[in-house]
Coordinates of C-alpha atoms and ligand atoms in Angstrom, one line a residue:
X1 CA -41.4 6.5 -19.5
X2 CA -39.1 4.7 -16.8
X3 CA -36.3 6.8 -16.0
X4 CA -32.4 4.6 -16.6
X5 CA -31.3 3.2 -13.1
X6 CA -28.1 6.4 -12.7
X7 CA -26.1 3.2 -11.5
X8 CA -25.9 2.6 -15.5
X9 CA -25.8 6.2 -16.4
X10 CA -22.9 6.8 -13.6
X11 CA -20.6 4.0 -15.7
X12 CA -18.0 5.8 -17.6
X13 CA -16.9 4.5 -21.0
X14 CA -17.1 1.0 -21.7
X15 CA -16.1 -1.6 -19.8
X16 CA -12.4 -2.1 -20.1
X17 CA -12.2 -5.5 -22.3
X18 CA -15.4 -4.2 -25.0
X19 CA -12.8 -1.2 -25.6
X20 CA -9.7 -3.0 -26.1
X21 CA -11.9 -5.5 -28.6
X22 CA -13.4 -2.2 -30.1
X23 CA -9.9 -1.5 -31.0
X24 CA -8.5 -4.2 -32.2
X25 CA -11.2 -5.0 -34.2
X26 CA -10.6 -1.4 -35.9
X27 CA -7.1 -2.0 -36.4
X28 CA -8.0 -5.3 -38.2
X29 CA -10.3 -3.6 -40.7
X30 CA -7.5 -1.5 -41.6
X31 CA -4.7 -3.7 -41.6
X32 CA -5.7 -7.1 -43.1
X33 CA -2.3 -8.3 -43.6
X34 CA -1.9 -8.0 -39.6
X35 CA -1.6 -11.1 -38.0
X36 CA -2.4 -9.9 -34.3
X37 CA -1.6 -11.6 -31.4
X38 CA -3.5 -11.3 -27.8
X39 CA -1.5 -11.2 -24.7
X40 CA -4.4 -8.9 -23.9
X41 CA -7.4 -10.4 -21.7
X42 CA -7.3 -13.0 -19.2
X43 CA -8.6 -15.6 -21.5
X44 CA -7.4 -19.3 -20.8
X45 CA -6.3 -20.8 -24.3
X46 CA -5.2 -24.6 -23.6
X47 CA -7.0 -27.4 -24.1
X48 CA -9.1 -29.0 -21.3
X49 CA -7.7 -32.0 -19.5
X50 CA -8.6 -35.0 -20.7
X51 CA -9.5 -36.6 -17.7
X52 CA -11.4 -34.1 -16.7
X53 CA -13.3 -33.0 -20.0
X54 CA -14.4 -37.6 -20.1
X55 CA -15.7 -37.3 -16.8
X56 CA -17.7 -34.3 -18.1
X57 CA -18.7 -36.2 -21.2
X58 CA -20.0 -39.2 -19.6
X59 CA -22.5 -37.6 -17.1
X60 CA -23.4 -35.1 -20.1
X61 CA -24.0 -39.0 -22.1
X62 CA -25.7 -40.6 -18.4
X63 CA -28.2 -37.3 -18.8
X64 CA -29.5 -39.3 -21.5
X65 CA -30.5 -42.3 -19.7
X66 CA -33.1 -42.4 -17.2
X67 CA -30.9 -43.6 -14.6
X68 CA -28.1 -40.9 -15.2
X69 CA -30.9 -37.8 -15.3
X70 CA -31.5 -35.3 -13.3
X71 CA -33.0 -31.7 -13.2
X72 CA -32.3 -29.2 -11.2
X73 CA -29.5 -29.9 -8.9
X74 CA -29.2 -28.2 -5.3
X75 CA -28.9 -24.5 -5.8
X76 CA -26.0 -24.5 -3.3
X77 CA -23.9 -27.0 -5.3
X78 CA -23.7 -30.8 -6.0
X79 CA -23.1 -32.2 -2.3
X80 CA -19.7 -33.9 -3.2
X81 CA -17.8 -31.3 -4.9
X82 CA -18.6 -28.8 -2.1
X83 CA -17.5 -31.3 0.4
X84 CA -14.5 -32.3 -1.9
X85 CA -13.5 -28.3 -2.3
X86 CA -13.8 -28.2 1.7
X87 CA -11.4 -31.2 1.7
X88 CA -8.9 -30.2 -0.7
X89 CA -8.3 -26.4 -0.1
X90 CA -10.1 -25.9 3.4
X91 CA -9.1 -28.5 5.0
X92 CA -10.0 -27.4 9.0
X93 CA -10.6 -24.0 7.9
X94 CA -14.3 -24.3 6.2
X95 CA -16.5 -27.6 6.0
X96 CA -18.7 -28.4 2.7
X97 CA -21.9 -25.8 4.4
X98 CA -20.0 -23.2 4.1
X99 CA -19.2 -23.7 0.2
X100 CA -21.4 -22.5 -2.5
X101 CA -20.8 -23.5 -5.8
X102 CA -21.8 -21.3 -8.6
X103 CA -21.6 -20.2 -12.2
X104 CA -18.6 -18.8 -11.8
X105 CA -15.7 -15.7 -9.8
X106 CA -17.3 -12.7 -11.2
X107 CA -20.7 -13.9 -11.1
X108 CA -20.8 -14.6 -7.8
X109 CA -19.1 -11.1 -7.2
X110 CA -21.9 -9.2 -9.0
X111 CA -24.1 -11.3 -6.8
X112 CA -22.4 -10.2 -4.3
X113 CA -23.5 -6.5 -4.4
X114 CA -27.2 -7.4 -4.1
X115 CA -26.1 -8.3 -0.8
X116 CA -24.6 -5.7 1.0
X117 CA -27.4 -3.3 -1.2
X118 CA -26.6 0.6 -1.6
X119 CA -25.5 1.3 1.4
X120 CA -22.0 -0.2 2.1
X121 CA -19.0 1.9 1.9
X122 CA -16.3 0.3 -0.7
X123 CA -12.7 0.3 -0.5
X124 CA -10.6 -1.6 -3.7
X125 CA -7.3 -1.9 -4.1
X126 CA -5.9 0.6 -7.3
X127 CA -5.3 -0.9 -10.0
X128 CA -8.2 -3.7 -9.5
X129 CA -9.9 -5.9 -11.8
X130 CA -12.6 -4.1 -12.9
X131 CA -16.0 -5.7 -11.8
X132 CA -15.6 -4.8 -8.1
X133 CA -15.8 -0.7 -9.0
X134 CA -18.3 -1.2 -12.1
X135 CA -20.4 -4.0 -9.7
X136 CA -21.0 -1.3 -6.9
X137 CA -21.8 1.5 -9.4
X138 CA -24.4 -0.2 -11.0
X139 CA -25.8 -1.3 -7.5
X140 CA -24.9 2.5 -6.1
X141 CA -23.3 1.2 -3.5
X142 CA -21.6 3.8 -1.2
X143 CA -23.3 6.7 -3.3
X144 CA -21.3 6.0 -6.0
X145 CA -21.3 9.4 -7.8
X146 CA -20.0 10.0 -11.5
X147 CA -16.2 9.4 -12.3
X148 CA -13.9 12.4 -12.7
X149 CA -10.4 11.5 -13.7
X150 CA -9.8 10.0 -10.8
X151 CA -12.0 7.4 -10.3
X152 CA -15.6 7.6 -8.9
X153 CA -16.7 9.1 -6.0
X154 CA -17.5 6.9 -3.0
X155 CA -15.4 4.2 -3.4
X156 CA -12.1 4.7 -1.8
X157 CA -9.2 3.5 -4.3
X158 CA -6.2 2.4 -2.4
X159 CA -3.1 2.6 -4.5
X160 CA -1.1 -0.3 -5.3
X161 CA 2.0 0.7 -6.7
X162 CA 6.1 -0.4 -6.9
X163 CA 6.8 2.4 -3.8
X164 CA 4.6 0.7 -1.4
X165 CA 5.4 -3.2 -2.7
X166 CA 1.8 -3.5 -4.2
X167 CA 0.2 -3.5 -1.0
X168 CA -2.1 -1.4 -0.2
X169 CA -1.7 1.5 3.1
X170 CA -4.7 0.3 5.2
X171 CA -5.7 3.4 7.0
X172 CA -7.5 5.1 4.0
X173 CA -10.4 2.8 5.2
X174 CA -13.2 3.8 7.0
X175 CA -14.7 1.5 9.2
X176 CA -17.4 -0.6 8.2
X177 CA -16.5 -1.1 4.7
X178 CA -16.3 -4.0 2.4
X179 CA -12.9 -4.3 0.8
X180 CA -12.0 -5.9 -2.2
X181 CA -8.8 -7.4 -2.3
X182 CA -7.5 -10.0 -4.7
X183 CA -4.2 -12.3 -4.3
X184 CA -2.3 -12.9 -7.0
X185 CA -3.9 -9.8 -8.0
X186 CA -5.1 -9.1 -11.4
X187 CA -3.2 -7.1 -13.1
X188 CA -0.3 -6.6 -11.0
X189 CA 0.5 -9.9 -10.4
X190 CA 1.4 -9.3 -6.6
X191 CA 1.1 -11.7 -4.0
X192 CA 0.0 -11.1 -0.4
X193 CA 2.2 -12.5 2.6
X194 CA 1.1 -14.0 4.9
X195 CA 2.3 -10.9 7.4
X196 CA 1.0 -8.4 4.9
X197 CA -3.1 -10.4 4.8
X198 CA -2.6 -10.6 8.8
X199 CA -2.4 -7.2 8.3
X200 CA -5.5 -7.1 6.2
X201 CA -7.0 -9.3 8.5
X202 CA -6.3 -7.4 11.8
X203 CA -7.6 -4.1 10.5
X204 CA -10.9 -5.8 9.1
X205 CA -11.6 -7.1 12.5
X206 CA -10.8 -3.9 14.3
X207 CA -12.6 -1.8 12.2
X208 CA -15.7 -4.3 11.0
X209 CA -15.0 -4.1 7.6
X210 CA -16.0 -7.2 5.7
X211 CA -13.1 -8.4 2.8
X212 CA -14.0 -10.2 -0.7
X213 CA -11.4 -12.4 -1.1
X214 CA -10.8 -12.9 -4.9
X215 CA -8.5 -15.7 -5.1
X216 CA -9.0 -16.5 -8.5
X217 CA -5.5 -17.6 -9.2
X218 CA -4.4 -19.1 -6.0
X219 CA -3.3 -22.3 -8.4
X220 CA -0.8 -20.3 -9.7
X221 CA 0.7 -19.7 -6.0
X222 CA 4.6 -21.8 -6.4
X223 CA 6.2 -20.0 -3.5
X224 CA 5.6 -22.5 -0.3
X225 CA 5.5 -19.6 2.1
X226 CA 2.4 -17.4 0.3
X227 CA -1.1 -18.3 1.8
X228 CA -3.0 -19.8 -1.2
X229 CA -6.6 -19.1 1.1
X230 CA -7.4 -16.1 3.5
X231 CA -8.3 -18.3 6.3
X232 CA -5.1 -19.6 6.6
X233 CA -4.9 -16.0 8.7
X234 CA -6.4 -16.5 12.1
X235 CA -9.8 -14.5 12.6
X236 CA -10.3 -14.2 8.8
X237 CA -13.6 -16.9 9.0
X238 CA -15.1 -13.8 10.9
X239 CA -14.1 -11.1 8.6
X240 CA -13.9 -12.0 4.8
X241 CA -15.8 -14.7 1.9
X242 CA -13.5 -15.9 -0.2
X243 CA -14.7 -16.1 -4.3
X244 CA -13.1 -18.4 -6.2
X245 CA -13.1 -20.2 -9.5
X246 CA -12.2 -23.3 -12.0
X247 CA -11.6 -20.8 -14.9
X248 CA -8.0 -20.2 -14.8
X249 CA -6.5 -23.4 -13.2
X250 CA -8.7 -25.6 -15.3
X251 CA -9.1 -23.6 -18.3
X252 CA -13.4 -23.8 -17.7
X253 CA -13.2 -20.0 -18.5
X254 CA -15.7 -21.2 -21.1
X255 CA -17.6 -24.4 -19.2
X256 CA -18.9 -22.2 -15.5
X257 CA -17.4 -23.2 -12.8
X258 CA -17.0 -21.5 -9.3
X259 CA -17.6 -21.3 -5.5
X260 CA -17.6 -19.1 -3.1
X261 CA -17.0 -19.4 0.6
X262 CA -19.1 -17.6 3.5
X263 CA -17.9 -18.8 6.6
X264 CA -20.6 -19.4 9.7
X265 CA -19.0 -17.2 11.8
X266 CA -19.5 -14.0 9.6
X267 CA -22.1 -11.8 10.9
X268 CA -24.0 -8.7 10.1
X269 CA -24.5 -5.7 12.6
X270 CA -27.1 -7.0 13.9
X271 CA -25.6 -10.6 14.4
X272 CA -27.5 -12.6 11.3
X273 CA -25.2 -14.7 9.6
X274 CA -23.6 -13.6 6.0
X275 CA -24.1 -17.4 5.3
X276 CA -27.8 -17.3 5.6
X277 CA -28.6 -14.4 2.7
X278 CA -26.1 -15.7 1.2
X279 CA -28.0 -18.7 1.0
X280 CA -31.1 -16.9 0.2
X281 CA -29.2 -15.2 -2.4
X282 CA -28.7 -18.3 -4.4
X283 CA -31.1 -19.9 -4.0
X284 CA -33.7 -17.2 -5.0
X285 CA -31.4 -15.2 -8.1
X286 CA -29.5 -18.3 -8.9
X287 CA -30.2 -21.8 -10.2
X288 CA -27.3 -24.0 -9.1
X289 CA -24.3 -24.4 -11.5
X290 CA -24.4 -26.5 -14.0
X291 CA -24.4 -30.4 -13.5
X292 CA -22.4 -30.9 -16.0
X293 CA -19.9 -28.5 -15.1
X294 CA -19.9 -29.7 -11.9
X295 CA -18.7 -33.4 -12.8
X296 CA -15.5 -32.1 -14.6
X297 CA -14.9 -29.9 -10.9
X298 CA -15.3 -33.0 -9.1
X299 CA -12.8 -34.4 -11.9
X300 CA -10.6 -31.4 -11.5
X301 CA -9.9 -32.5 -8.0
X302 CA -8.5 -36.1 -8.0
X303 CA -5.5 -36.8 -7.8
X304 CA -5.0 -37.0 -11.8
X305 CA -7.5 -34.1 -12.4
X306 CA -4.9 -31.7 -9.4
X307 CA -2.1 -33.2 -11.8
X308 CA -3.1 -32.1 -14.8
X309 CA -4.1 -28.3 -13.3
X310 CA -0.4 -28.1 -12.0
X311 CA 0.6 -28.9 -15.4
X312 CA -1.1 -26.4 -17.3
X313 CA -1.0 -23.3 -14.8
X314 CA 3.3 -24.5 -15.1
X315 CA 2.8 -23.8 -18.6
X316 CA 1.3 -20.3 -18.6
X317 CA 3.9 -19.6 -15.8
X318 CA 6.7 -20.5 -18.0
X319 CA 4.7 -18.1 -20.7
X320 CA 5.2 -15.7 -18.4
X321 CA 9.1 -15.9 -17.6
X322 CA 9.4 -15.8 -21.1
X323 CA 7.4 -12.6 -21.4
X324 CA 9.1 -10.7 -18.7
X325 CA 13.1 -12.0 -19.9
X326 CA 11.6 -10.1 -23.4
X327 CA 10.3 -6.6 -21.0
X328 CA 14.3 -6.6 -19.8
X329 CA 15.6 -6.5 -23.3
X330 CA 17.9 -3.5 -24.1
X331 CA 15.1 -2.0 -26.1
X332 CA 12.9 -1.7 -23.1
X333 CA 15.9 -0.5 -20.0
X334 CA 16.5 2.6 -22.9
X335 CA 12.5 3.2 -22.3
X336 CA 13.1 2.8 -18.5
X337 CA 10.7 0.2 -18.3
X338 CA 10.2 -1.9 -15.5
X339 CA 8.1 -5.3 -15.6
X340 CA 6.9 -6.7 -12.9
X341 CA 6.7 -11.0 -12.8
X342 CA 6.5 -12.4 -9.1
X343 CA 6.2 -16.2 -10.9
X344 CA 3.2 -16.5 -8.6
X345 CA 0.5 -15.0 -11.0
X346 CA -0.4 -14.7 -14.7
X347 CA 0.3 -11.6 -15.3
X348 CA 3.0 -9.6 -16.7
X349 CA 2.8 -5.9 -15.1
X350 CA 5.2 -3.1 -17.0
X351 CA 5.6 0.1 -16.3
X352 CA 6.2 2.8 -19.0
X353 CA 7.3 6.1 -17.2
X354 CA 5.9 8.9 -18.1
X355 CA 3.5 7.6 -20.8
X356 CA -0.3 6.7 -20.9
X357 CA -1.4 3.0 -21.0
X358 CA -4.0 3.4 -24.1
X359 CA -1.1 5.7 -25.8
X360 CA 1.6 2.3 -25.4
X361 CA -1.1 -0.1 -25.7
X362 CA -1.9 1.6 -29.6
X363 CA 2.4 1.2 -30.4
X364 CA 2.2 -1.8 -29.1
X365 CA -0.7 -2.8 -31.7
X366 CA 0.7 -1.0 -34.2
X367 CA 4.2 -1.8 -34.5
X368 CA 3.6 -5.3 -33.2
X369 CA 0.6 -6.7 -33.8
X370 CA 0.1 -7.7 -30.2
X371 CA -3.2 -7.1 -28.0
X372 CA -2.4 -5.7 -24.7
X373 CA -4.6 -4.3 -21.6
X374 CA -3.7 -0.5 -21.0
X375 CA -2.9 -0.3 -16.9
X376 CA -4.9 2.4 -16.5
X377 CA -8.3 0.6 -17.4
X378 CA -7.8 -1.0 -14.1
X379 CA -8.0 2.2 -11.9
X380 CA -6.3 5.5 -11.6
X381 CA -3.2 3.9 -10.1
X382 CA -2.6 1.8 -13.3
X383 CA -1.7 4.3 -15.6
X384 CA 1.4 4.1 -17.6
X385 CA 1.2 0.9 -16.8
X386 CA 0.7 -2.4 -19.2
X387 CA -0.6 -5.5 -18.1
X388 CA 0.8 -8.7 -20.4
X389 CA -1.7 -11.6 -20.0
X390 CA 0.9 -15.0 -20.5
X391 CA -2.4 -17.0 -21.1
X392 CA -1.6 -17.7 -24.5
X393 CA -0.1 -20.7 -27.2
X394 CA 3.5 -21.3 -26.7
X395 CA 4.0 -20.2 -30.6
X396 CA 2.3 -17.3 -30.2
X397 CA 4.3 -16.1 -26.8
X398 CA 7.2 -16.4 -28.6
X399 CA 6.2 -14.9 -31.7
X400 CA 4.9 -11.9 -29.7
X401 CA 8.3 -11.7 -28.0
X402 CA 10.4 -11.1 -30.6
X403 CA 8.2 -8.6 -32.2
X404 CA 8.1 -7.0 -29.0
X405 CA 11.8 -7.5 -28.9
X406 CA 11.8 -4.4 -31.9
X407 CA 9.4 -2.1 -29.9
X408 CA 10.7 1.6 -29.6
X409 CA 9.0 4.4 -28.8
Ligands
PLP1 C1 -10.7 -14.3 -14.4 C2 -10.9 -13.5 -13.1 C3 -12.5 -13.7 -12.1 C4 -13.4 -14.2 -13.1 O1 -13.6 -15.8 -12.9 P1 -14.8 -16.4 -13.4 O2 -14.7 -17.8 -12.4 O3 -14.5 -17.0 -15.2 O4 -16.4 -15.9 -13.5 C5 -12.6 -13.2 -11.4 N1 -11.6 -12.7 -10.8 C6 -10.3 -12.4 -11.1 C7 -9.6 -11.7 -10.5 C8 -10.2 -12.8 -12.6 O5 -9.0 -12.1 -13.0

């Protein structure tokens, strides 16, 4: 028989979100009367902008006509969309040839693993979006081996806690390491300043590292002084890939559309442009994003589309404020809870001192019928934290806040 890929046998437990879904199902089965509200998974809830939806619908109907039909498109994406993204988000920082359209940021992060293979060293913010670590373990990057209580062997965890203002100590990273960095961060909400990102870029350049910069929440940044792209930092085109998505700003979580920027100046040790191999990955292992979704992406980037996206993001940010206010209530103060919400991302990150994340998760589910995300699922330094997501209908958020305001331990 064929032996199992050790990458999979090394993976511990389930992926975080299926485990949350399992506990929710179990609770619902034994408490059929409970009206469960989810502040758990970072899934969008608000309807698409009519303008963007109409563009997709028109395009789709066009596909049923001889003149509107198209089959496979360019694997790297529709040229007009690549140009539009370069123009709207990366003026003077990246051109269309460096922008690759995809079916989403998570999918690109998975494909990035094939780009670097198993010999690359890996460093991640701790806590972090689970795909960076789990994806690395699957391909046995860094010789990733089984996890003990403090994470996977082979991966350099960079604790991001209230003690370092959620920005890691970079000196732990070895030369030639692939550094996954997400800002605004999921789950902590921390958004790196220009100075912090400059530190990161300077470190990567000096130590010949490559940064995989996940900017999936760039659209939530409201503070004008905070960088929305890593390419705002001089030198970043020589050391960073930026992964991005329409999922969170446009509600495209189900539509599926993202992009990655791979600058021409980013090179491997032998001088090969990373862009060349990424082009190969996208043409060989991917066959282009849906042309319907790309029509939506184009509409999202015109004047009306950009306005609609800003409104949608504002709605979620308002939810976040309500959750933060609730977590600052007397009942939470008594528990010593500290809630972190920057107003530049969709998550409220709350510390429950001396408690285990999964225990607090279960208690909130039992008492309030609210699903959250246990911080420990994002890495060892997430222990004792709970992530509250601001993706939800306003009425649900208000109801969840009402229930949380009588929570106790
Ligand atoms: C939601 C999310 C993604 C996934 O984006 P898709 O484009 O939907 O695949 C990527 N990175 C982070 C940090 C996310 O929270």
